[in-house]
mmCIF file of C-alpha atoms in Angstrom:
data_model
loop_
_atom_site.group_PDB
_atom_site.id
_atom_site.type_symbol
_atom_site.label_atom_id
_atom_site.label_comp_id
_atom_site.label_asym_id
_atom_site.label_seq_id
_atom_site.Cartn_x
_atom_site.Cartn_y
_atom_site.Cartn_z
ATOM 1 C CA UNK A 441 0.197 -8.492 -27.609
ATOM 2 C CA UNK A 442 -4.239 -8.057 -27.475
ATOM 3 C CA UNK A 443 -3.846 -9.115 -31.354
ATOM 4 C CA UNK A 444 -2.175 -11.785 -30.777
ATOM 5 C CA UNK A 445 -4.107 -12.914 -27.750
ATOM 6 C CA UNK A 446 -7.501 -12.403 -29.935
ATOM 7 C CA UNK A 447 -6.188 -14.191 -32.767
ATOM 8 C CA UNK A 448 -5.249 -17.386 -30.903
ATOM 9 C CA UNK A 449 -8.407 -17.196 -28.834
ATOM 10 C CA UNK A 450 -10.827 -16.819 -31.945
ATOM 11 C CA UNK A 451 -9.862 -18.354 -34.813
ATOM 12 C CA UNK A 452 -8.521 -21.551 -36.008
ATOM 13 C CA UNK A 453 -6.037 -23.107 -38.410
ATOM 14 C CA UNK A 454 -6.062 -26.784 -39.272
ATOM 15 C CA UNK A 455 -2.811 -28.885 -40.047
ATOM 16 C CA UNK A 456 -4.192 -28.465 -43.565
ATOM 17 C CA UNK A 457 -3.833 -24.923 -43.974
ATOM 18 C CA UNK A 458 -1.257 -23.615 -46.293
ATOM 19 C CA UNK A 459 1.876 -22.181 -44.172
ATOM 20 C CA UNK A 460 0.078 -21.626 -41.095
ATOM 21 C CA UNK A 461 2.269 -19.526 -39.046
ATOM 22 C CA UNK A 462 2.608 -17.217 -42.026
ATOM 23 C CA UNK A 463 -1.058 -16.642 -41.835
ATOM 24 C CA UNK A 464 -1.386 -15.753 -38.128
ATOM 25 C CA UNK A 465 1.092 -13.451 -38.591
ATOM 26 C CA UNK A 466 -0.543 -11.381 -41.291
ATOM 27 C CA UNK A 467 -3.826 -12.036 -39.006
ATOM 28 C CA UNK A 468 -2.532 -10.396 -35.995
ATOM 29 C CA UNK A 469 -1.723 -7.422 -38.665
ATOM 30 C CA UNK A 470 -5.208 -6.952 -39.841
ATOM 31 C CA UNK A 471 -6.269 -7.171 -36.415
ATOM 32 C CA UNK A 472 -3.728 -4.641 -35.145
ATOM 33 C CA UNK A 473 -4.928 -2.296 -37.684
ATOM 34 C CA UNK A 474 -8.378 -2.666 -37.142
ATOM 35 C CA UNK A 475 -7.792 -1.723 -33.637
ATOM 36 C CA UNK A 476 -5.748 1.216 -34.137
ATOM 37 C CA UNK A 477 -8.283 2.591 -36.757
ATOM 38 C CA UNK A 478 -10.587 2.192 -33.585
ATOM 39 C CA UNK A 479 -8.306 4.094 -31.739
ATOM 40 C CA UNK A 480 -8.082 7.102 -34.146
ATOM 41 C CA UNK A 481 -11.720 6.788 -34.803
ATOM 42 C CA UNK A 482 -12.272 7.091 -31.034
ATOM 43 C CA UNK A 483 -10.192 10.469 -30.558
ATOM 44 C CA UNK A 484 -11.627 11.889 -33.848
ATOM 45 C CA UNK A 485 -8.894 11.645 -36.396
ATOM 46 C CA UNK A 486 -10.421 9.369 -38.922
ATOM 47 C CA UNK A 487 -12.912 7.033 -39.389
ATOM 48 C CA UNK A 488 -11.796 3.001 -38.492
ATOM 49 C CA UNK A 489 -12.913 1.929 -42.194
ATOM 50 C CA UNK A 490 -11.041 5.032 -44.032
ATOM 51 C CA UNK A 491 -8.085 3.927 -41.947
ATOM 52 C CA UNK A 492 -8.275 0.444 -42.787
ATOM 53 C CA UNK A 493 -8.536 0.972 -46.677
ATOM 54 C CA UNK A 494 -5.785 3.407 -46.341
ATOM 55 C CA UNK A 495 -3.621 0.945 -45.015
ATOM 56 C CA UNK A 496 -4.818 -1.478 -47.602
ATOM 57 C CA UNK A 497 -3.966 0.822 -50.411
ATOM 58 C CA UNK A 498 -0.244 1.791 -49.517
ATOM 59 C CA UNK A 499 0.860 -2.120 -50.727
ATOM 60 C CA UNK A 500 2.915 -1.025 -53.729
ATOM 61 C CA UNK A 501 3.039 -2.502 -56.809
ATOM 62 C CA UNK A 502 6.580 -4.491 -57.514
ATOM 63 C CA UNK A 503 8.861 -2.175 -59.390
ATOM 64 C CA UNK A 504 8.500 -2.936 -63.196
ATOM 65 C CA UNK A 505 9.617 -0.878 -65.783
ATOM 66 C CA UNK A 506 7.762 -2.382 -68.276
ATOM 67 C CA UNK A 507 4.657 -1.921 -66.385
ATOM 68 C CA UNK A 508 2.483 1.417 -67.324
ATOM 69 C CA UNK A 509 -0.060 2.545 -64.681
ATOM 70 C CA UNK A 510 -2.581 5.277 -64.980
ATOM 71 C CA UNK A 511 -5.623 6.597 -63.017
ATOM 72 C CA UNK A 512 -8.516 7.645 -65.747
ATOM 73 C CA UNK A 513 -12.432 7.877 -65.718
ATOM 74 C CA UNK A 514 -15.010 6.340 -67.493
ATOM 75 C CA UNK A 515 -17.612 9.137 -67.107
ATOM 76 C CA UNK A 516 -18.003 9.289 -63.439
ATOM 77 C CA UNK A 517 -16.231 5.877 -62.596
ATOM 78 C CA UNK A 518 -12.512 5.999 -61.841
ATOM 79 C CA UNK A 519 -10.141 3.078 -62.389
ATOM 80 C CA UNK A 520 -6.658 2.184 -62.501
ATOM 81 C CA UNK A 521 -5.281 1.082 -66.163
ATOM 82 C CA UNK A 522 -2.442 -1.313 -65.986
ATOM 83 C CA UNK A 523 -0.960 -2.027 -69.309
ATOM 84 C CA UNK A 524 2.176 -4.357 -69.906
ATOM 85 C CA UNK A 525 2.846 -5.382 -73.806
ATOM 86 C CA UNK A 526 -0.414 -6.396 -75.540
ATOM 87 C CA UNK A 527 -2.237 -6.494 -72.470
ATOM 88 C CA UNK A 528 -4.193 -4.172 -70.934
ATOM 89 C CA UNK A 529 -6.042 -4.274 -67.443
ATOM 90 C CA UNK A 530 -8.586 -2.225 -66.032
ATOM 91 C CA UNK A 531 -9.362 -1.956 -62.136
ATOM 92 C CA UNK A 532 -12.403 -0.319 -61.613
ATOM 93 C CA UNK A 533 -12.394 1.658 -58.500
ATOM 94 C CA UNK A 534 -16.193 1.259 -57.674
ATOM 95 C CA UNK A 535 -18.138 3.108 -54.678
ATOM 96 C CA UNK A 536 -17.764 1.198 -51.575
ATOM 97 C CA UNK A 537 -19.989 0.032 -48.858
ATOM 98 C CA UNK A 538 -21.568 1.014 -46.053
ATOM 99 C CA UNK A 539 -21.326 4.545 -47.568
ATOM 100 C CA UNK A 540 -22.739 3.487 -50.606
ATOM 101 C CA UNK A 541 -25.020 0.793 -50.618
ATOM 102 C CA UNK A 542 -26.367 -1.836 -53.034
ATOM 103 C CA UNK A 543 -26.354 -1.508 -56.297
ATOM 104 C CA UNK A 544 -23.729 1.349 -56.236
ATOM 105 C CA UNK A 545 -20.499 -1.285 -56.656
ATOM 106 C CA UNK A 546 -22.428 -2.833 -59.270
ATOM 107 C CA UNK A 547 -23.938 -0.082 -61.359
ATOM 108 C CA UNK A 548 -20.392 1.406 -61.192
ATOM 109 C CA UNK A 549 -19.120 -2.079 -62.711
ATOM 110 C CA UNK A 550 -21.495 -2.218 -64.960
ATOM 111 C CA UNK A 551 -21.593 1.202 -66.197
ATOM 112 C CA UNK A 552 -17.775 0.628 -66.855
ATOM 113 C CA UNK A 553 -17.891 -2.359 -68.275
ATOM 114 C CA UNK A 554 -20.308 -1.375 -71.254
ATOM 115 C CA UNK A 555 -18.448 1.978 -71.824
ATOM 116 C CA UNK A 556 -15.550 -0.272 -72.192
ATOM 117 C CA UNK A 557 -16.881 -2.615 -74.723
ATOM 118 C CA UNK A 558 -18.286 -0.142 -76.920
ATOM 119 C CA UNK A 559 -15.139 1.545 -77.222
ATOM 120 C CA UNK A 560 -12.658 -1.507 -77.086
ATOM 121 C CA UNK A 561 -10.719 -0.131 -80.247
ATOM 122 C CA UNK A 562 -10.079 2.998 -79.157
ATOM 123 C CA UNK A 563 -8.065 1.526 -76.079
ATOM 124 C CA UNK A 564 -6.256 -0.607 -78.740
ATOM 125 C CA UNK A 565 -8.472 -3.765 -77.565
ATOM 126 C CA UNK A 566 -10.114 -6.604 -79.796
ATOM 127 C CA UNK A 567 -13.327 -6.496 -78.636
ATOM 128 C CA UNK A 568 -13.631 -10.353 -78.955
ATOM 129 C CA UNK A 569 -11.101 -10.660 -76.050
ATOM 130 C CA UNK A 570 -12.371 -9.006 -73.245
ATOM 131 C CA UNK A 571 -12.984 -11.092 -70.038
ATOM 132 C CA UNK A 572 -14.236 -9.466 -66.225
ATOM 133 C CA UNK A 573 -12.262 -11.123 -63.171
ATOM 134 C CA UNK A 574 -12.546 -10.471 -59.839
ATOM 135 C CA UNK A 575 -11.811 -11.840 -56.379
ATOM 136 C CA UNK A 576 -14.094 -12.403 -53.245
ATOM 137 C CA UNK A 577 -16.711 -9.518 -53.373
ATOM 138 C CA UNK A 578 -15.362 -8.782 -56.882
ATOM 139 C CA UNK A 579 -15.859 -11.915 -57.942
ATOM 140 C CA UNK A 580 -19.489 -11.345 -56.901
ATOM 141 C CA UNK A 581 -19.718 -8.301 -59.320
ATOM 142 C CA UNK A 582 -17.929 -9.942 -62.116
ATOM 143 C CA UNK A 583 -20.481 -12.525 -61.909
ATOM 144 C CA UNK A 584 -23.650 -10.189 -61.807
ATOM 145 C CA UNK A 585 -21.821 -7.820 -64.517
ATOM 146 C CA UNK A 586 -21.342 -11.272 -67.244
ATOM 147 C CA UNK A 587 -25.172 -12.102 -66.449
ATOM 148 C CA UNK A 588 -26.293 -8.712 -67.038
ATOM 149 C CA UNK A 589 -24.276 -8.733 -70.307
ATOM 150 C CA UNK A 590 -25.180 -11.749 -71.140
ATOM 151 C CA UNK A 591 -27.167 -11.969 -74.578
ATOM 152 C CA UNK A 592 -27.035 -8.161 -75.336
ATOM 153 C CA UNK A 593 -26.988 -7.854 -78.930
ATOM 154 C CA UNK A 594 -25.695 -4.280 -78.631
ATOM 155 C CA UNK A 595 -22.499 -5.207 -77.038
ATOM 156 C CA UNK A 596 -18.948 -7.768 -78.439
ATOM 157 C CA UNK A 597 -19.861 -10.868 -76.195
ATOM 158 C CA UNK A 598 -17.456 -11.378 -73.180
ATOM 159 C CA UNK A 599 -14.832 -13.885 -73.732
ATOM 160 C CA UNK A 600 -14.564 -15.234 -70.082
ATOM 161 C CA UNK A 601 -15.372 -14.861 -66.684
ATOM 162 C CA UNK A 602 -12.712 -15.403 -63.975
ATOM 163 C CA UNK A 603 -14.296 -15.586 -60.476
ATOM 164 C CA UNK A 604 -11.561 -15.981 -57.443
ATOM 165 C CA UNK A 605 -13.247 -17.294 -54.295
ATOM 166 C CA UNK A 606 -16.617 -15.187 -54.812
ATOM 167 C CA UNK A 607 -19.321 -14.583 -52.484
ATOM 168 C CA UNK A 608 -22.349 -15.288 -54.771
ATOM 169 C CA UNK A 609 -25.471 -15.761 -52.428
ATOM 170 C CA UNK A 610 -26.603 -14.911 -49.146
ATOM 171 C CA UNK A 611 -29.606 -17.446 -48.320
ATOM 172 C CA UNK A 612 -27.418 -20.039 -46.442
ATOM 173 C CA UNK A 613 -24.587 -19.200 -44.326
ATOM 174 C CA UNK A 614 -24.662 -22.699 -42.874
ATOM 175 C CA UNK A 615 -23.895 -24.934 -45.992
ATOM 176 C CA UNK A 616 -20.639 -27.019 -45.239
ATOM 177 C CA UNK A 617 -17.715 -24.664 -45.928
ATOM 178 C CA UNK A 618 -19.164 -21.918 -43.707
ATOM 179 C CA UNK A 619 -19.592 -24.328 -41.114
ATOM 180 C CA UNK A 620 -16.306 -26.365 -41.224
ATOM 181 C CA UNK A 621 -14.116 -22.915 -41.663
ATOM 182 C CA UNK A 622 -16.311 -20.642 -39.551
ATOM 183 C CA UNK A 623 -13.478 -19.340 -37.471
ATOM 184 C CA UNK A 624 -10.435 -19.772 -40.188
ATOM 185 C CA UNK A 625 -8.538 -16.731 -41.033
ATOM 186 C CA UNK A 626 -9.026 -14.369 -42.922
ATOM 187 C CA UNK A 627 -12.484 -14.502 -43.577
ATOM 188 C CA UNK A 628 -14.930 -15.629 -40.318
ATOM 189 C CA UNK A 629 -18.531 -16.888 -40.954
ATOM 190 C CA UNK A 630 -19.995 -13.924 -38.790
ATOM 191 C CA UNK A 631 -17.637 -11.537 -41.078
ATOM 192 C CA UNK A 632 -18.753 -12.709 -44.546
ATOM 193 C CA UNK A 633 -22.407 -12.403 -43.333
ATOM 194 C CA UNK A 634 -21.675 -8.703 -41.244
ATOM 195 C CA UNK A 635 -19.768 -7.527 -44.864
ATOM 196 C CA UNK A 636 -22.966 -9.086 -46.903
ATOM 197 C CA UNK A 637 -25.462 -6.584 -44.889
ATOM 198 C CA UNK A 638 -23.233 -3.694 -45.144
ATOM 199 C CA UNK A 639 -23.233 -3.843 -48.666
ATOM 200 C CA UNK A 640 -26.920 -4.554 -48.585
ATOM 201 C CA UNK A 641 -28.011 -1.453 -46.349
ATOM 202 C CA UNK A 642 -25.481 -0.402 -44.498
ATOM 203 C CA UNK A 643 -27.058 -2.216 -41.063
ATOM 204 C CA UNK A 644 -25.793 -5.200 -39.469
ATOM 205 C CA UNK A 645 -28.943 -5.156 -36.990
ATOM 206 C CA UNK A 646 -29.819 -8.942 -38.551
ATOM 207 C CA UNK A 647 -26.766 -10.214 -38.345
ATOM 208 C CA UNK A 648 -27.879 -12.538 -36.068
ATOM 209 C CA UNK A 649 -31.016 -14.020 -37.874
ATOM 210 C CA UNK A 650 -28.696 -13.862 -41.119
ATOM 211 C CA UNK A 651 -26.251 -16.436 -39.377
ATOM 212 C CA UNK A 652 -28.662 -19.056 -38.244
ATOM 213 C CA UNK A 653 -30.879 -18.724 -41.277
ATOM 214 C CA UNK A 654 -33.918 -17.053 -40.031
ATOM 215 C CA UNK A 655 -33.932 -13.988 -42.332
ATOM 216 C CA UNK A 656 -35.602 -15.796 -45.315
ATOM 217 C CA UNK A 657 -38.896 -17.432 -45.326
ATOM 218 C CA UNK A 658 -39.141 -21.477 -45.651
ATOM 219 C CA UNK A 659 -40.688 -21.566 -48.881
ATOM 220 C CA UNK A 660 -38.624 -19.081 -50.480
ATOM 221 C CA UNK A 661 -35.778 -21.127 -49.649
ATOM 222 C CA UNK A 662 -37.162 -24.342 -50.507
ATOM 223 C CA UNK A 663 -37.807 -22.525 -53.928
ATOM 224 C CA UNK A 664 -34.316 -21.847 -54.395
ATOM 225 C CA UNK A 665 -33.031 -25.272 -52.655
ATOM 226 C CA UNK A 666 -32.316 -26.768 -56.742
ATOM 227 C CA UNK A 667 -29.570 -24.436 -56.478
ATOM 228 C CA UNK A 668 -28.849 -23.473 -52.933
ATOM 229 C CA UNK A 669 -28.155 -26.836 -50.701
ATOM 230 C CA UNK A 670 -25.948 -28.918 -49.485
ATOM 231 C CA UNK A 671 -27.084 -31.650 -51.445
ATOM 232 C CA UNK A 672 -25.357 -30.676 -54.549
ATOM 233 C CA UNK A 673 -21.736 -29.933 -52.464
ATOM 234 C CA UNK A 674 -19.718 -32.993 -53.412
ATOM 235 C CA UNK A 675 -19.338 -35.890 -50.288
ATOM 236 C CA UNK A 676 -15.545 -35.335 -50.104
ATOM 237 C CA UNK A 677 -15.831 -31.879 -49.272
ATOM 238 C CA UNK A 678 -18.283 -32.762 -46.340
ATOM 239 C CA UNK A 679 -15.652 -34.916 -44.318
ATOM 240 C CA UNK A 680 -14.666 -32.632 -41.792
ATOM 241 C CA UNK A 681 -17.448 -33.047 -39.396
ATOM 242 C CA UNK A 682 -20.207 -31.266 -41.506
ATOM 243 C CA UNK A 683 -24.026 -31.633 -40.090
ATOM 244 C CA UNK A 684 -27.146 -30.563 -42.025
ATOM 245 C CA UNK A 685 -28.269 -27.571 -40.719
ATOM 246 C CA UNK A 686 -32.177 -27.204 -39.713
ATOM 247 C CA UNK A 687 -34.586 -25.012 -41.732
ATOM 248 C CA UNK A 688 -35.686 -21.919 -39.892
ATOM 249 C CA UNK A 689 -38.597 -19.915 -40.736
ATOM 250 C CA UNK A 690 -38.481 -15.993 -40.126
ATOM 251 C CA UNK A 691 -40.461 -12.756 -39.278
ATOM 252 C CA UNK A 692 -41.975 -10.801 -42.220
ATOM 253 C CA UNK A 693 -40.467 -7.481 -40.511
ATOM 254 C CA UNK A 694 -36.554 -9.773 -40.957
ATOM 255 C CA UNK A 695 -37.531 -10.687 -44.359
ATOM 256 C CA UNK A 696 -38.734 -7.161 -45.615
ATOM 257 C CA UNK A 697 -35.013 -5.745 -44.267
ATOM 258 C CA UNK A 698 -32.800 -8.197 -46.855
ATOM 259 C CA UNK A 699 -35.591 -9.727 -49.456
ATOM 260 C CA UNK A 700 -32.965 -8.128 -51.967
ATOM 261 C CA UNK A 701 -31.103 -10.957 -51.166
ATOM 262 C CA UNK A 702 -33.481 -12.847 -53.896
ATOM 263 C CA UNK A 703 -32.184 -10.500 -56.504
ATOM 264 C CA UNK A 704 -29.464 -12.205 -58.942
ATOM 265 C CA UNK A 705 -27.438 -8.820 -59.175
ATOM 266 C CA UNK A 706 -26.797 -9.002 -55.434
ATOM 267 C CA UNK A 707 -26.562 -13.055 -55.434
ATOM 268 C CA UNK A 708 -25.656 -14.447 -58.740
ATOM 269 C CA UNK A 709 -26.010 -18.209 -57.751
ATOM 270 C CA UNK A 710 -29.936 -17.296 -58.041
ATOM 271 C CA UNK A 711 -29.746 -16.458 -61.629
ATOM 272 C CA UNK A 712 -32.648 -17.960 -63.949
ATOM 273 C CA UNK A 713 -30.907 -20.785 -65.895
ATOM 274 C CA UNK A 714 -32.087 -18.835 -69.308
ATOM 275 C CA UNK A 715 -29.313 -16.274 -68.276
ATOM 276 C CA UNK A 716 -26.745 -18.868 -66.792
ATOM 277 C CA UNK A 717 -26.845 -20.409 -70.433
ATOM 278 C CA UNK A 718 -25.536 -17.426 -72.071
ATOM 279 C CA UNK A 719 -22.633 -16.746 -69.723
ATOM 280 C CA UNK A 720 -18.931 -17.058 -71.399
ATOM 281 C CA UNK A 721 -16.230 -19.732 -70.678
ATOM 282 C CA UNK A 722 -15.502 -19.307 -67.037
ATOM 283 C CA UNK A 723 -12.651 -19.921 -64.696
ATOM 284 C CA UNK A 724 -13.658 -20.537 -61.006
ATOM 285 C CA UNK A 725 -10.583 -20.547 -58.137
ATOM 286 C CA UNK A 726 -11.897 -22.188 -54.572
ATOM 287 C CA UNK A 727 -9.950 -23.157 -51.469
ATOM 288 C CA UNK A 728 -10.627 -25.640 -49.010
ATOM 289 C CA UNK A 729 -10.307 -23.525 -45.878
ATOM 290 C CA UNK A 730 -12.752 -20.889 -47.344
ATOM 291 C CA UNK A 731 -16.125 -20.075 -45.879
ATOM 292 C CA UNK A 732 -17.044 -18.993 -49.679
ATOM 293 C CA UNK A 733 -15.870 -22.567 -50.948
ATOM 294 C CA UNK A 734 -19.062 -23.746 -51.800
ATOM 295 C CA UNK A 735 -20.607 -20.612 -53.356
ATOM 296 C CA UNK A 736 -17.852 -21.346 -56.084
ATOM 297 C CA UNK A 737 -18.527 -25.172 -56.224
ATOM 298 C CA UNK A 738 -22.530 -24.555 -56.509
ATOM 299 C CA UNK A 739 -21.831 -22.167 -59.197
ATOM 300 C CA UNK A 740 -19.554 -24.350 -60.872
ATOM 301 C CA UNK A 741 -22.575 -27.075 -60.930
ATOM 302 C CA UNK A 742 -24.809 -24.643 -62.372
ATOM 303 C CA UNK A 743 -22.766 -23.444 -65.182
ATOM 304 C CA UNK A 744 -21.987 -26.732 -66.343
ATOM 305 C CA UNK A 745 -25.591 -28.255 -66.006
ATOM 306 C CA UNK A 746 -26.054 -25.441 -68.141
ATOM 307 C CA UNK A 747 -23.695 -26.048 -71.033
ATOM 308 C CA UNK A 748 -21.100 -23.724 -70.044
ATOM 309 C CA UNK A 749 -17.334 -24.605 -70.293
ATOM 310 C CA UNK A 750 -15.737 -23.919 -66.710
ATOM 311 C CA UNK A 751 -11.951 -24.633 -65.688
ATOM 312 C CA UNK A 752 -12.114 -24.809 -61.895
ATOM 313 C CA UNK A 753 -8.817 -24.953 -59.481
ATOM 314 C CA UNK A 754 -9.113 -25.653 -55.853
ATOM 315 C CA UNK A 755 -6.265 -24.908 -53.784
ATOM 316 C CA UNK A 756 -6.522 -28.428 -51.199
ATOM 317 C CA UNK A 757 -4.608 -26.388 -48.781
ATOM 318 C CA UNK A 758 -5.583 -22.519 -49.457
ATOM 319 C CA UNK A 759 -7.637 -20.104 -47.511
ATOM 320 C CA UNK A 760 -9.804 -17.159 -48.121
ATOM 321 C CA UNK A 761 -7.420 -13.945 -49.640
ATOM 322 C CA UNK A 762 -4.614 -16.266 -50.583
ATOM 323 C CA UNK A 763 -4.027 -14.839 -54.088
ATOM 324 C CA UNK A 764 -4.039 -11.410 -53.055
ATOM 325 C CA UNK A 765 -0.348 -12.197 -51.146
ATOM 326 C CA UNK A 766 1.557 -13.253 -53.935
ATOM 327 C CA UNK A 767 3.130 -9.601 -54.725
ATOM 328 C CA UNK A 768 4.857 -9.254 -51.328
ATOM 329 C CA UNK A 769 7.896 -11.556 -51.083
ATOM 330 C CA UNK A 770 7.584 -12.485 -47.154
ATOM 331 C CA UNK A 771 3.793 -12.816 -47.289
ATOM 332 C CA UNK A 772 3.700 -14.705 -50.361
ATOM 333 C CA UNK A 773 2.299 -18.280 -50.315
ATOM 334 C CA UNK A 774 3.377 -21.312 -52.524
ATOM 335 C CA UNK A 775 -0.234 -22.243 -52.694
ATOM 336 C CA UNK A 776 -1.433 -18.813 -53.842
ATOM 337 C CA UNK A 777 1.062 -18.840 -56.326
ATOM 338 C CA UNK A 778 -0.181 -21.860 -58.195
ATOM 339 C CA UNK A 779 -3.518 -20.820 -58.025
ATOM 340 C CA UNK A 780 -2.200 -17.306 -59.826
ATOM 341 C CA UNK A 781 -0.078 -19.675 -62.289
ATOM 342 C CA UNK A 782 -3.486 -21.326 -63.394
ATOM 343 C CA UNK A 783 -5.372 -18.012 -63.856
ATOM 344 C CA UNK A 784 -2.237 -16.817 -66.031
ATOM 345 C CA UNK A 785 -2.316 -20.223 -68.058
ATOM 346 C CA UNK A 786 -6.243 -20.032 -68.305
ATOM 347 C CA UNK A 787 -5.944 -16.881 -69.681
ATOM 348 C CA UNK A 788 -3.190 -17.625 -72.095
ATOM 349 C CA UNK A 789 -5.349 -20.626 -73.374
ATOM 350 C CA UNK A 790 -8.516 -18.208 -74.210
#
């Protein structure tokens, strides 16, 4: 009952959201899982984060006799291998925050990618047909890895990058989508900022400053406004009551704790044009009712401005995390199925 009360008191689900009742049920389950985890932590059984990860990990894949699954290692980096006919999918089990701070996850994904690309033929894979993919935080890592690998003459060129509602910057949590969707499940504005801080240094003490935009000096923010600005968000995405945010300055002490937010390996939207120009063909999926929508829109513009071919899928009634529910029949969403179909069609077209 407490979880239900919290959901109705703190979240907002606009009429345009896909299947709102089902979304509320999922949100209540997630809240309940977090509460149970906190109770277990209090009585000394396990940490809250360990319990939440355990519950997320027990979602079984649908039975398919044609799907072959292995748990393997690239040197010190574990991964899941999924083989289905002529397709091979490798899911990197990178180290997680807050136990492992930036750049641990990025380094794991990069090292695993390089190892696979150098040994693609050993796995029966055409080196010219390797793509990277990730959703949410994984989308951040996929984008960062793609940028690092761009232009490397000692490796095959990536065929494509697939970014599913990625988080790509931490300079401005007051872009239109962050304000319009700040209380829409499954990712609140405050949670997005909290997770980024956890990834950066495992410390959320500067959460208030990050949310209000007083964590980056004005001169630095102005320097990056050529890439991170509401001015580049199409007007049709500002109709739900968005009001421009006033620029705030920050103290030296606060900036010192978060200055790595300006590193492209952490915030790929800030990469130089020379790097962006070398990126492979890209697929970007965004959702209207997602705080991360504008990160995807801004990156789409950057890629297109630099001559990179982009296939864009926008789910008008979608929300953050909608693709993840495709495998559970009672939790699946028709909009999420459409998004997944678009990803599959993109892969088939390569």
